[in-house]
Amino acid sequence: MMTRAVTPQALGYIGIRTKALDDWASYGAGLLGLQRVDQSRSTLAFRMDDRKQRVVVHADGGEGIGFFGWEVADAKALDALAAHLDNSGIDVAHGSRALADERHVADLIALSDPVGNRLEFFHGAQTSTEPFRPGRCISGFRTGPLGLGHVVLNVDGPDTLERLMTFVARFLHVNPRHHSLAFIQTGKNAVHHVMMELFSFDDVGQGYDLALADEGRVAVTLGRHTSDFITSFYTWTPSAFMVEYGWGARTIYVERWQAYERKEGPSMWGHDRRWLSAADNTKARALRLANAADGYRRPVQVIEGNYQVMPGVCPWWDSLASRSGAQK
Protein backbone atom coordinates (compact mmCIF):
# COMPACT_ATOMS: atom_id res chain seq x y z
CA MET A 1 0.00 0.00 0.00
CA MET A 2 1.30 3.46 -0.90
CA THR A 3 1.95 5.91 1.89
CA ARG A 4 0.55 9.42 1.63
CA ALA A 5 4.10 10.71 1.09
CA VAL A 6 4.25 9.15 -2.41
CA THR A 7 0.65 9.48 -3.55
CA PRO A 8 -0.27 12.21 -6.04
CA GLN A 9 -1.03 15.60 -4.54
CA ALA A 10 -3.05 17.23 -7.32
CA LEU A 11 -4.10 17.12 -10.94
CA GLY A 12 -1.35 19.27 -12.41
CA TYR A 13 -2.01 19.45 -16.15
CA ILE A 14 -3.93 17.83 -18.99
CA GLY A 15 -3.23 17.23 -22.66
CA ILE A 16 -6.21 17.45 -24.99
CA ARG A 17 -6.66 15.89 -28.43
CA THR A 18 -8.54 17.81 -31.10
CA LYS A 19 -9.52 18.02 -34.73
CA ALA A 20 -9.97 21.79 -34.55
CA LEU A 21 -7.16 23.83 -32.99
CA ASP A 22 -8.75 27.16 -33.91
CA ASP A 23 -11.94 26.22 -32.09
CA TRP A 24 -9.92 25.56 -28.94
CA ALA A 25 -8.16 28.92 -29.29
CA SER A 26 -11.49 30.77 -29.14
CA TYR A 27 -13.19 28.46 -26.64
CA GLY A 28 -10.27 28.29 -24.20
CA ALA A 29 -9.61 32.01 -24.06
CA GLY A 30 -12.97 33.54 -24.99
CA LEU A 31 -15.28 31.40 -22.86
CA LEU A 32 -13.16 29.73 -20.19
CA GLY A 33 -10.84 32.71 -19.74
CA LEU A 34 -7.60 30.72 -20.04
CA GLN A 35 -4.49 32.59 -21.15
CA ARG A 36 -3.06 31.39 -24.47
CA VAL A 37 0.71 31.24 -24.13
CA ASP A 38 1.98 29.16 -27.03
CA GLN A 39 0.79 27.97 -30.42
CA SER A 40 2.35 26.13 -33.32
CA ARG A 41 0.78 24.53 -36.36
CA SER A 42 -0.28 21.51 -34.30
CA THR A 43 -0.26 22.54 -30.62
CA LEU A 44 -1.76 25.15 -28.33
CA ALA A 45 -0.99 25.82 -24.65
CA PHE A 46 -2.89 27.69 -21.94
CA ARG A 47 -2.13 29.08 -18.49
CA MET A 48 -4.67 29.43 -15.70
CA ASP A 49 -2.43 30.64 -12.85
CA ASP A 50 1.29 31.14 -12.15
CA ARG A 51 2.25 27.82 -13.77
CA LYS A 52 3.83 28.08 -17.23
CA GLN A 53 1.10 25.86 -18.60
CA ARG A 54 -1.85 23.84 -17.36
CA VAL A 55 -3.59 22.80 -20.58
CA VAL A 56 -1.95 21.59 -23.80
CA VAL A 57 -4.01 20.96 -26.94
CA HIS A 58 -2.70 18.73 -29.75
CA ALA A 59 -4.27 18.80 -33.21
CA ASP A 60 -3.79 15.09 -33.87
CA GLY A 61 -7.23 14.48 -35.35
CA GLY A 62 -8.52 12.81 -32.20
CA GLU A 63 -10.89 13.65 -29.34
CA GLY A 64 -10.88 13.51 -25.56
CA ILE A 65 -7.84 13.79 -23.32
CA GLY A 66 -4.48 12.44 -24.40
CA PHE A 67 -2.73 12.54 -21.04
CA PHE A 68 -3.24 13.47 -17.41
CA GLY A 69 -0.42 14.98 -15.36
CA TRP A 70 -0.55 14.11 -11.65
CA GLU A 71 1.78 16.02 -9.35
CA VAL A 72 3.89 14.52 -6.55
CA ALA A 73 5.89 16.34 -3.89
CA ASP A 74 9.46 15.98 -5.12
CA ALA A 75 12.05 13.75 -6.81
CA LYS A 76 12.13 11.36 -3.84
CA ALA A 77 8.36 10.90 -4.00
CA LEU A 78 8.50 10.34 -7.76
CA ASP A 79 11.18 7.65 -7.38
CA ALA A 80 9.23 5.98 -4.59
CA LEU A 81 6.06 5.97 -6.69
CA ALA A 82 7.91 4.53 -9.70
CA ALA A 83 9.35 1.77 -7.51
CA HIS A 84 5.95 0.99 -6.01
CA LEU A 85 4.33 0.72 -9.46
CA ASP A 86 7.17 -1.41 -10.79
CA ASN A 87 6.92 -3.75 -7.80
CA SER A 88 3.19 -4.05 -8.49
CA GLY A 89 3.89 -5.30 -12.01
CA ILE A 90 2.91 -2.07 -13.78
CA ASP A 91 5.04 -0.98 -16.71
CA VAL A 92 6.47 2.47 -16.04
CA ALA A 93 8.48 4.55 -18.51
CA HIS A 94 10.79 7.35 -17.42
CA GLY A 95 10.12 10.56 -19.33
CA SER A 96 12.91 11.95 -21.47
CA ARG A 97 14.56 15.29 -20.77
CA ALA A 98 12.91 16.64 -23.93
CA LEU A 99 9.46 15.56 -22.73
CA ALA A 100 10.01 17.09 -19.29
CA ASP A 101 11.00 20.36 -20.94
CA GLU A 102 7.90 20.20 -23.13
CA ARG A 103 5.72 19.71 -20.04
CA HIS A 104 7.66 22.43 -18.14
CA VAL A 105 8.47 20.10 -15.24
CA ALA A 106 11.65 18.83 -13.59
CA ASP A 107 11.01 15.13 -14.17
CA LEU A 108 8.20 12.68 -14.91
CA ILE A 109 7.22 9.05 -15.38
CA ALA A 110 4.43 7.68 -17.57
CA LEU A 111 2.16 4.64 -17.73
CA SER A 112 -1.19 3.51 -19.15
CA ASP A 113 -4.16 2.73 -16.93
CA PRO A 114 -6.28 -0.43 -17.49
CA VAL A 115 -8.45 1.27 -20.14
CA GLY A 116 -5.60 2.96 -22.01
CA ASN A 117 -5.48 6.46 -20.52
CA ARG A 118 -1.97 7.88 -20.42
CA LEU A 119 -1.02 8.92 -16.89
CA GLU A 120 2.03 11.07 -16.22
CA PHE A 121 3.38 11.67 -12.72
CA PHE A 122 5.71 14.60 -12.27
CA HIS A 123 7.39 16.97 -9.86
CA GLY A 124 8.90 20.42 -10.15
CA ALA A 125 6.37 22.32 -12.25
CA GLN A 126 7.81 25.54 -13.61
CA THR A 127 6.20 28.87 -12.78
CA SER A 128 6.21 32.09 -14.77
CA THR A 129 7.53 35.47 -13.66
CA GLU A 130 4.77 37.09 -15.73
CA PRO A 131 1.35 37.51 -14.07
CA PHE A 132 -1.56 35.46 -15.31
CA ARG A 133 -3.54 37.40 -17.93
CA PRO A 134 -6.92 35.77 -18.56
CA GLY A 135 -8.40 35.54 -22.03
CA ARG A 136 -11.51 37.38 -20.81
CA CYS A 137 -12.15 39.48 -17.73
CA ILE A 138 -12.38 37.00 -14.83
CA SER A 139 -11.17 36.99 -11.22
CA GLY A 140 -9.02 33.89 -11.78
CA PHE A 141 -9.06 30.18 -11.07
CA ARG A 142 -8.88 28.43 -7.70
CA THR A 143 -5.84 26.20 -8.17
CA GLY A 144 -2.63 26.26 -6.06
CA PRO A 145 -2.25 23.16 -3.87
CA LEU A 146 -5.71 22.02 -5.00
CA GLY A 147 -4.46 21.57 -8.55
CA LEU A 148 -6.07 22.34 -11.87
CA GLY A 149 -9.50 21.07 -10.78
CA HIS A 150 -10.96 17.60 -11.10
CA VAL A 151 -11.55 15.05 -13.83
CA VAL A 152 -14.44 12.60 -14.11
CA LEU A 153 -14.17 9.52 -16.30
CA ASN A 154 -16.89 7.37 -17.81
CA VAL A 155 -16.15 3.72 -17.08
CA ASP A 156 -17.62 0.51 -18.40
CA GLY A 157 -20.63 -0.57 -16.36
CA PRO A 158 -24.40 -1.00 -16.47
CA ASP A 159 -25.74 1.54 -18.93
CA THR A 160 -29.32 1.83 -17.69
CA LEU A 161 -31.43 4.83 -16.84
CA GLU A 162 -31.94 3.52 -13.31
CA ARG A 163 -28.18 3.51 -12.76
CA LEU A 164 -27.85 6.98 -14.26
CA MET A 165 -30.60 8.46 -12.11
CA THR A 166 -29.03 7.07 -8.93
CA PHE A 167 -25.66 8.41 -10.10
CA VAL A 168 -23.46 5.37 -9.55
CA ALA A 169 -20.10 7.04 -9.07
CA ARG A 170 -16.94 6.89 -7.00
CA PHE A 171 -15.20 10.07 -5.83
CA LEU A 172 -11.53 10.14 -4.81
CA HIS A 173 -9.52 12.96 -3.27
CA VAL A 174 -5.78 13.57 -3.14
CA ASN A 175 -5.92 16.94 -1.35
CA PRO A 176 -8.57 19.10 0.37
CA ARG A 177 -10.55 19.45 -2.86
CA HIS A 178 -13.59 17.18 -2.37
CA HIS A 179 -12.54 15.10 -5.35
CA SER A 180 -9.77 15.34 -7.92
CA LEU A 181 -10.82 12.15 -9.70
CA ALA A 182 -14.17 10.40 -10.08
CA PHE A 183 -15.60 7.50 -12.06
CA ILE A 184 -19.17 7.17 -13.38
CA GLN A 185 -20.56 3.86 -14.60
CA THR A 186 -22.05 4.60 -18.02
CA GLY A 187 -21.18 1.59 -20.14
CA LYS A 188 -18.28 3.22 -22.00
CA ASN A 189 -14.71 4.31 -21.35
CA ALA A 190 -14.15 7.99 -22.07
CA VAL A 191 -13.59 11.32 -20.40
CA HIS A 192 -16.82 12.73 -18.98
CA HIS A 193 -15.65 16.19 -17.90
CA VAL A 194 -12.94 18.35 -16.40
CA MET A 195 -13.89 20.87 -13.70
CA MET A 196 -12.40 24.35 -13.42
CA GLU A 197 -13.27 26.49 -10.39
CA LEU A 198 -13.44 30.28 -10.42
CA PHE A 199 -12.91 32.72 -7.55
CA SER A 200 -16.06 34.72 -8.34
CA PHE A 201 -19.63 33.52 -8.75
CA ASP A 202 -20.12 36.32 -11.27
CA ASP A 203 -17.37 34.83 -13.46
CA VAL A 204 -19.54 31.72 -13.72
CA GLY A 205 -22.73 33.66 -14.44
CA GLN A 206 -21.08 35.78 -17.12
CA GLY A 207 -19.57 32.63 -18.64
CA TYR A 208 -23.06 31.13 -18.66
CA ASP A 209 -24.34 34.13 -20.64
CA LEU A 210 -21.54 33.63 -23.17
CA ALA A 211 -22.26 29.92 -23.46
CA LEU A 212 -26.00 30.44 -23.89
CA ALA A 213 -25.30 32.79 -26.80
CA ASP A 214 -23.41 29.99 -28.59
CA GLU A 215 -26.07 27.55 -29.78
CA GLY A 216 -25.42 23.98 -28.66
CA ARG A 217 -22.55 24.95 -26.36
CA VAL A 218 -24.34 24.36 -23.03
CA ALA A 219 -24.35 20.67 -22.12
CA VAL A 220 -25.68 20.93 -18.54
CA THR A 221 -27.63 23.90 -17.21
CA LEU A 222 -26.69 25.89 -14.10
CA GLY A 223 -27.12 23.88 -10.90
CA ARG A 224 -25.53 22.85 -7.60
CA HIS A 225 -24.03 19.47 -6.78
CA THR A 226 -24.65 17.38 -3.68
CA SER A 227 -21.06 16.10 -3.56
CA ASP A 228 -18.79 19.15 -3.51
CA PHE A 229 -21.58 21.78 -3.24
CA ILE A 230 -20.24 23.59 -6.30
CA THR A 231 -22.58 25.79 -8.34
CA SER A 232 -21.74 25.20 -12.00
CA PHE A 233 -22.74 24.60 -15.57
CA TYR A 234 -21.12 22.43 -18.25
CA THR A 235 -20.17 23.20 -21.83
CA TRP A 236 -19.16 20.98 -24.71
CA THR A 237 -15.53 21.42 -25.65
CA PRO A 238 -14.33 21.14 -29.27
CA SER A 239 -12.99 17.69 -28.26
CA ALA A 240 -16.24 15.85 -27.40
CA PHE A 241 -16.00 16.04 -23.61
CA MET A 242 -17.27 18.68 -21.21
CA VAL A 243 -15.80 21.35 -18.97
CA GLU A 244 -17.63 22.02 -15.72
CA TYR A 245 -17.30 25.72 -14.90
CA GLY A 246 -18.11 26.49 -11.30
CA TRP A 247 -17.77 28.37 -8.03
CA GLY A 248 -17.98 27.58 -4.33
CA ALA A 249 -16.71 23.99 -4.06
CA ARG A 250 -16.18 22.83 -0.50
CA THR A 251 -12.87 22.04 1.13
CA ILE A 252 -12.61 18.83 3.17
CA TYR A 253 -10.33 17.96 6.07
CA VAL A 254 -8.43 15.05 4.57
CA GLU A 255 -7.21 13.47 7.81
CA ARG A 256 -10.71 13.44 9.31
CA TRP A 257 -12.71 12.66 6.19
CA GLN A 258 -14.91 9.55 6.27
CA ALA A 259 -16.19 8.16 2.98
CA TYR A 260 -19.92 7.51 2.86
CA GLU A 261 -22.68 6.65 0.41
CA ARG A 262 -24.99 9.37 -0.87
CA LYS A 263 -28.43 8.59 -2.27
CA GLU A 264 -29.63 12.14 -2.98
CA GLY A 265 -28.53 12.07 -6.61
CA PRO A 266 -25.95 14.34 -8.22
CA SER A 267 -27.58 17.76 -7.83
CA MET A 268 -29.55 19.79 -5.29
CA TRP A 269 -31.15 21.82 -8.08
CA GLY A 270 -30.64 22.57 -11.76
CA HIS A 271 -28.15 20.68 -13.91
CA ASP A 272 -30.59 19.55 -16.60
CA ARG A 273 -28.57 17.39 -18.93
CA ARG A 274 -29.19 18.51 -22.50
CA TRP A 275 -28.28 15.14 -23.98
CA LEU A 276 -31.05 13.32 -22.07
CA SER A 277 -34.53 12.93 -23.49
CA ALA A 278 -37.33 15.05 -22.09
CA ALA A 279 -38.72 12.00 -20.27
CA ASP A 280 -35.36 11.16 -18.71
CA ASN A 281 -34.78 14.75 -17.62
CA THR A 282 -38.23 14.73 -16.01
CA LYS A 283 -37.21 11.70 -13.94
CA ALA A 284 -33.94 13.37 -12.94
CA ARG A 285 -35.83 16.53 -12.01
CA ALA A 286 -38.21 14.49 -9.85
CA LEU A 287 -35.24 13.34 -7.76
CA ARG A 288 -34.16 16.94 -7.21
CA LEU A 289 -37.69 17.98 -6.29
CA ALA A 290 -37.79 15.15 -3.75
CA ASN A 291 -34.61 16.53 -2.21
CA ALA A 292 -36.20 19.96 -2.05
CA ALA A 293 -39.33 18.57 -0.39
CA ASP A 294 -37.11 16.86 2.19
CA GLY A 295 -35.37 20.17 2.93
CA TYR A 296 -32.02 19.13 1.44
CA ARG A 297 -29.87 22.27 1.63
CA ARG A 298 -26.22 23.04 2.30
CA PRO A 299 -24.44 26.28 3.30
CA VAL A 300 -22.72 28.22 0.54
CA GLN A 301 -18.97 27.56 0.55
CA VAL A 302 -16.88 30.75 0.53
CA ILE A 303 -13.26 31.70 1.13
CA GLU A 304 -11.96 34.70 3.05
CA GLY A 305 -12.61 37.93 1.19
CA ASN A 306 -15.24 36.31 -1.03
CA TYR A 307 -18.27 37.44 0.93
CA GLN A 308 -19.87 40.24 2.93
CA VAL A 309 -21.79 39.56 6.12
CA MET A 310 -25.20 41.25 6.09
CA PRO A 311 -27.04 42.46 9.16
CA GLY A 312 -29.82 40.26 10.52
CA VAL A 313 -30.18 36.54 11.22
CA CYS A 314 -31.04 33.46 9.18
CA PRO A 315 -33.68 31.26 10.88
CA TRP A 316 -32.79 28.27 8.67
CA TRP A 317 -29.09 28.40 9.56
CA ASP A 318 -29.77 29.08 13.24
CA SER A 319 -32.08 26.07 13.44
CA LEU A 320 -29.55 23.89 11.62
CA ALA A 321 -26.71 24.99 13.91
CA SER A 322 -28.93 24.41 16.96
CA ARG A 323 -29.76 20.84 15.89
CA SER A 324 -26.12 20.16 15.11
CA GLY A 325 -25.04 21.40 18.54
CA ALA A 326 -27.65 19.28 20.26
CA GLN A 327 -26.27 16.15 18.57
CA LYS A 328 -22.71 16.69 19.85
Coordinates of C-alpha atoms in Angstrom, one line a residue:
M1 CA 0.0 0.0 0.0
M2 CA 1.3 3.5 -0.9
T3 CA 2.0 5.9 1.9
R4 CA 0.5 9.4 1.6
A5 CA 4.1 10.7 1.1
V6 CA 4.3 9.2 -2.4
T7 CA 0.6 9.5 -3.5
P8 CA -0.3 12.2 -6.0
Q9 CA -1.0 15.6 -4.5
A10 CA -3.0 17.2 -7.3
L11 CA -4.1 17.1 -10.9
G12 CA -1.3 19.3 -12.4
Y13 CA -2.0 19.4 -16.1
I14 CA -3.9 17.8 -19.0
G15 CA -3.2 17.2 -22.7
I16 CA -6.2 17.4 -25.0
R17 CA -6.7 15.9 -28.4
T18 CA -8.5 17.8 -31.1
K19 CA -9.5 18.0 -34.7
A20 CA -10.0 21.8 -34.6
L21 CA -7.2 23.8 -33.0
D22 CA -8.7 27.2 -33.9
D23 CA -11.9 26.2 -32.1
W24 CA -9.9 25.6 -28.9
A25 CA -8.2 28.9 -29.3
S26 CA -11.5 30.8 -29.1
Y27 CA -13.2 28.5 -26.6
G28 CA -10.3 28.3 -24.2
A29 CA -9.6 32.0 -24.1
G30 CA -13.0 33.5 -25.0
L31 CA -15.3 31.4 -22.9
L32 CA -13.2 29.7 -20.2
G33 CA -10.8 32.7 -19.7
L34 CA -7.6 30.7 -20.0
Q35 CA -4.5 32.6 -21.2
R36 CA -3.1 31.4 -24.5
V37 CA 0.7 31.2 -24.1
D38 CA 2.0 29.2 -27.0
Q39 CA 0.8 28.0 -30.4
S40 CA 2.3 26.1 -33.3
R41 CA 0.8 24.5 -36.4
S42 CA -0.3 21.5 -34.3
T43 CA -0.3 22.5 -30.6
L44 CA -1.8 25.1 -28.3
A45 CA -1.0 25.8 -24.6
F46 CA -2.9 27.7 -21.9
R47 CA -2.1 29.1 -18.5
M48 CA -4.7 29.4 -15.7
D49 CA -2.4 30.6 -12.8
D50 CA 1.3 31.1 -12.2
R51 CA 2.3 27.8 -13.8
K52 CA 3.8 28.1 -17.2
Q53 CA 1.1 25.9 -18.6
R54 CA -1.8 23.8 -17.4
V55 CA -3.6 22.8 -20.6
V56 CA -2.0 21.6 -23.8
V57 CA -4.0 21.0 -26.9
H58 CA -2.7 18.7 -29.7
A59 CA -4.3 18.8 -33.2
D60 CA -3.8 15.1 -33.9
G61 CA -7.2 14.5 -35.4
G62 CA -8.5 12.8 -32.2
E63 CA -10.9 13.7 -29.3
G64 CA -10.9 13.5 -25.6
I65 CA -7.8 13.8 -23.3
G66 CA -4.5 12.4 -24.4
F67 CA -2.7 12.5 -21.0
F68 CA -3.2 13.5 -17.4
G69 CA -0.4 15.0 -15.4
W70 CA -0.6 14.1 -11.7
E71 CA 1.8 16.0 -9.4
V72 CA 3.9 14.5 -6.6
A73 CA 5.9 16.3 -3.9
D74 CA 9.5 16.0 -5.1
A75 CA 12.0 13.8 -6.8
K76 CA 12.1 11.4 -3.8
A77 CA 8.4 10.9 -4.0
L78 CA 8.5 10.3 -7.8
D79 CA 11.2 7.7 -7.4
A80 CA 9.2 6.0 -4.6
L81 CA 6.1 6.0 -6.7
A82 CA 7.9 4.5 -9.7
A83 CA 9.4 1.8 -7.5
H84 CA 6.0 1.0 -6.0
L85 CA 4.3 0.7 -9.5
D86 CA 7.2 -1.4 -10.8
N87 CA 6.9 -3.8 -7.8
S88 CA 3.2 -4.0 -8.5
G89 CA 3.9 -5.3 -12.0
I90 CA 2.9 -2.1 -13.8
D91 CA 5.0 -1.0 -16.7
V92 CA 6.5 2.5 -16.0
A93 CA 8.5 4.5 -18.5
H94 CA 10.8 7.4 -17.4
G95 CA 10.1 10.6 -19.3
S96 CA 12.9 11.9 -21.5
R97 CA 14.6 15.3 -20.8
A98 CA 12.9 16.6 -23.9
L99 CA 9.5 15.6 -22.7
A100 CA 10.0 17.1 -19.3
D101 CA 11.0 20.4 -20.9
E102 CA 7.9 20.2 -23.1
R103 CA 5.7 19.7 -20.0
H104 CA 7.7 22.4 -18.1
V105 CA 8.5 20.1 -15.2
A106 CA 11.7 18.8 -13.6
D107 CA 11.0 15.1 -14.2
L108 CA 8.2 12.7 -14.9
I109 CA 7.2 9.1 -15.4
A110 CA 4.4 7.7 -17.6
L111 CA 2.2 4.6 -17.7
S112 CA -1.2 3.5 -19.1
D113 CA -4.2 2.7 -16.9
P114 CA -6.3 -0.4 -17.5
V115 CA -8.5 1.3 -20.1
G116 CA -5.6 3.0 -22.0
N117 CA -5.5 6.5 -20.5
R118 CA -2.0 7.9 -20.4
L119 CA -1.0 8.9 -16.9
E120 CA 2.0 11.1 -16.2
F121 CA 3.4 11.7 -12.7
F122 CA 5.7 14.6 -12.3
H123 CA 7.4 17.0 -9.9
G124 CA 8.9 20.4 -10.1
A125 CA 6.4 22.3 -12.3
Q126 CA 7.8 25.5 -13.6
T127 CA 6.2 28.9 -12.8
S128 CA 6.2 32.1 -14.8
T129 CA 7.5 35.5 -13.7
E130 CA 4.8 37.1 -15.7
P131 CA 1.4 37.5 -14.1
F132 CA -1.6 35.5 -15.3
R133 CA -3.5 37.4 -17.9
P134 CA -6.9 35.8 -18.6
G135 CA -8.4 35.5 -22.0
R136 CA -11.5 37.4 -20.8
C137 CA -12.2 39.5 -17.7
I138 CA -12.4 37.0 -14.8
S139 CA -11.2 37.0 -11.2
G140 CA -9.0 33.9 -11.8
F141 CA -9.1 30.2 -11.1
R142 CA -8.9 28.4 -7.7
T143 CA -5.8 26.2 -8.2
G144 CA -2.6 26.3 -6.1
P145 CA -2.3 23.2 -3.9
L146 CA -5.7 22.0 -5.0
G147 CA -4.5 21.6 -8.5
L148 CA -6.1 22.3 -11.9
G149 CA -9.5 21.1 -10.8
H150 CA -11.0 17.6 -11.1
V151 CA -11.6 15.1 -13.8
V152 CA -14.4 12.6 -14.1
L153 CA -14.2 9.5 -16.3
N154 CA -16.9 7.4 -17.8
V155 CA -16.2 3.7 -17.1
D156 CA -17.6 0.5 -18.4
G157 CA -20.6 -0.6 -16.4
P158 CA -24.4 -1.0 -16.5
D159 CA -25.7 1.5 -18.9
T160 CA -29.3 1.8 -17.7
L161 CA -31.4 4.8 -16.8
E162 CA -31.9 3.5 -13.3
R163 CA -28.2 3.5 -12.8
L164 CA -27.8 7.0 -14.3
M165 CA -30.6 8.5 -12.1
T166 CA -29.0 7.1 -8.9
F167 CA -25.7 8.4 -10.1
V168 CA -23.5 5.4 -9.5
A169 CA -20.1 7.0 -9.1
R170 CA -16.9 6.9 -7.0
F171 CA -15.2 10.1 -5.8
L172 CA -11.5 10.1 -4.8
H173 CA -9.5 13.0 -3.3
V174 CA -5.8 13.6 -3.1
N175 CA -5.9 16.9 -1.4
P176 CA -8.6 19.1 0.4
R177 CA -10.6 19.4 -2.9
H178 CA -13.6 17.2 -2.4
H179 CA -12.5 15.1 -5.4
S180 CA -9.8 15.3 -7.9
L181 CA -10.8 12.1 -9.7
A182 CA -14.2 10.4 -10.1
F183 CA -15.6 7.5 -12.1
I184 CA -19.2 7.2 -13.4
Q185 CA -20.6 3.9 -14.6
T186 CA -22.0 4.6 -18.0
G187 CA -21.2 1.6 -20.1
K188 CA -18.3 3.2 -22.0
N189 CA -14.7 4.3 -21.3
A190 CA -14.1 8.0 -22.1
V191 CA -13.6 11.3 -20.4
H192 CA -16.8 12.7 -19.0
H193 CA -15.6 16.2 -17.9
V194 CA -12.9 18.4 -16.4
M195 CA -13.9 20.9 -13.7
M196 CA -12.4 24.4 -13.4
E197 CA -13.3 26.5 -10.4
L198 CA -13.4 30.3 -10.4
F199 CA -12.9 32.7 -7.5
S200 CA -16.1 34.7 -8.3
F201 CA -19.6 33.5 -8.7
D202 CA -20.1 36.3 -11.3
D203 CA -17.4 34.8 -13.5
V204 CA -19.5 31.7 -13.7
G205 CA -22.7 33.7 -14.4
Q206 CA -21.1 35.8 -17.1
G207 CA -19.6 32.6 -18.6
Y208 CA -23.1 31.1 -18.7
D209 CA -24.3 34.1 -20.6
L210 CA -21.5 33.6 -23.2
A211 CA -22.3 29.9 -23.5
L212 CA -26.0 30.4 -23.9
A213 CA -25.3 32.8 -26.8
D214 CA -23.4 30.0 -28.6
E215 CA -26.1 27.5 -29.8
G216 CA -25.4 24.0 -28.7
R217 CA -22.5 24.9 -26.4
V218 CA -24.3 24.4 -23.0
A219 CA -24.3 20.7 -22.1
V220 CA -25.7 20.9 -18.5
T221 CA -27.6 23.9 -17.2
L222 CA -26.7 25.9 -14.1
G223 CA -27.1 23.9 -10.9
R224 CA -25.5 22.9 -7.6
H225 CA -24.0 19.5 -6.8
T226 CA -24.7 17.4 -3.7
S227 CA -21.1 16.1 -3.6
D228 CA -18.8 19.1 -3.5
F229 CA -21.6 21.8 -3.2
I230 CA -20.2 23.6 -6.3
T231 CA -22.6 25.8 -8.3
S232 CA -21.7 25.2 -12.0
F233 CA -22.7 24.6 -15.6
Y234 CA -21.1 22.4 -18.3
T235 CA -20.2 23.2 -21.8
W236 CA -19.2 21.0 -24.7
T237 CA -15.5 21.4 -25.6
P238 CA -14.3 21.1 -29.3
S239 CA -13.0 17.7 -28.3
A240 CA -16.2 15.9 -27.4
F241 CA -16.0 16.0 -23.6
M242 CA -17.3 18.7 -21.2
V243 CA -15.8 21.4 -19.0
E244 CA -17.6 22.0 -15.7
Y245 CA -17.3 25.7 -14.9
G246 CA -18.1 26.5 -11.3
W247 CA -17.8 28.4 -8.0
G248 CA -18.0 27.6 -4.3
A249 CA -16.7 24.0 -4.1
R250 CA -16.2 22.8 -0.5
T251 CA -12.9 22.0 1.1
I252 CA -12.6 18.8 3.2
Y253 CA -10.3 18.0 6.1
V254 CA -8.4 15.1 4.6
E255 CA -7.2 13.5 7.8
R256 CA -10.7 13.4 9.3
W257 CA -12.7 12.7 6.2
Q258 CA -14.9 9.6 6.3
A259 CA -16.2 8.2 3.0
Y260 CA -19.9 7.5 2.9
E261 CA -22.7 6.6 0.4
R262 CA -25.0 9.4 -0.9
K263 CA -28.4 8.6 -2.3
E264 CA -29.6 12.1 -3.0
G265 CA -28.5 12.1 -6.6
P266 CA -25.9 14.3 -8.2
S267 CA -27.6 17.8 -7.8
M268 CA -29.5 19.8 -5.3
W269 CA -31.2 21.8 -8.1
G270 CA -30.6 22.6 -11.8
H271 CA -28.1 20.7 -13.9
D272 CA -30.6 19.6 -16.6
R273 CA -28.6 17.4 -18.9
R274 CA -29.2 18.5 -22.5
W275 CA -28.3 15.1 -24.0
L276 CA -31.1 13.3 -22.1
S277 CA -34.5 12.9 -23.5
A278 CA -37.3 15.0 -22.1
A279 CA -38.7 12.0 -20.3
D280 CA -35.4 11.2 -18.7
N281 CA -34.8 14.7 -17.6
T282 CA -38.2 14.7 -16.0
K283 CA -37.2 11.7 -13.9
A284 CA -33.9 13.4 -12.9
R285 CA -35.8 16.5 -12.0
A286 CA -38.2 14.5 -9.9
L287 CA -35.2 13.3 -7.8
R288 CA -34.2 16.9 -7.2
L289 CA -37.7 18.0 -6.3
A290 CA -37.8 15.2 -3.7
N291 CA -34.6 16.5 -2.2
A292 CA -36.2 20.0 -2.1
A293 CA -39.3 18.6 -0.4
D294 CA -37.1 16.9 2.2
G295 CA -35.4 20.2 2.9
Y296 CA -32.0 19.1 1.4
R297 CA -29.9 22.3 1.6
R298 CA -26.2 23.0 2.3
P299 CA -24.4 26.3 3.3
V300 CA -22.7 28.2 0.5
Q301 CA -19.0 27.6 0.6
V302 CA -16.9 30.7 0.5
I303 CA -13.3 31.7 1.1
E304 CA -12.0 34.7 3.0
G305 CA -12.6 37.9 1.2
N306 CA -15.2 36.3 -1.0
Y307 CA -18.3 37.4 0.9
Q308 CA -19.9 40.2 2.9
V309 CA -21.8 39.6 6.1
M310 CA -25.2 41.3 6.1
P311 CA -27.0 42.5 9.2
G312 CA -29.8 40.3 10.5
V313 CA -30.2 36.5 11.2
C314 CA -31.0 33.5 9.2
P315 CA -33.7 31.3 10.9
W316 CA -32.8 28.3 8.7
W317 CA -29.1 28.4 9.6
D318 CA -29.8 29.1 13.2
S319 CA -32.1 26.1 13.4
L320 CA -29.5 23.9 11.6
A321 CA -26.7 25.0 13.9
S322 CA -28.9 24.4 17.0
R323 CA -29.8 20.8 15.9
S324 CA -26.1 20.2 15.1
G325 CA -25.0 21.4 18.5
A326 CA -27.7 19.3 20.3
Q327 CA -26.3 16.2 18.6
K328 CA -22.7 16.7 19.8

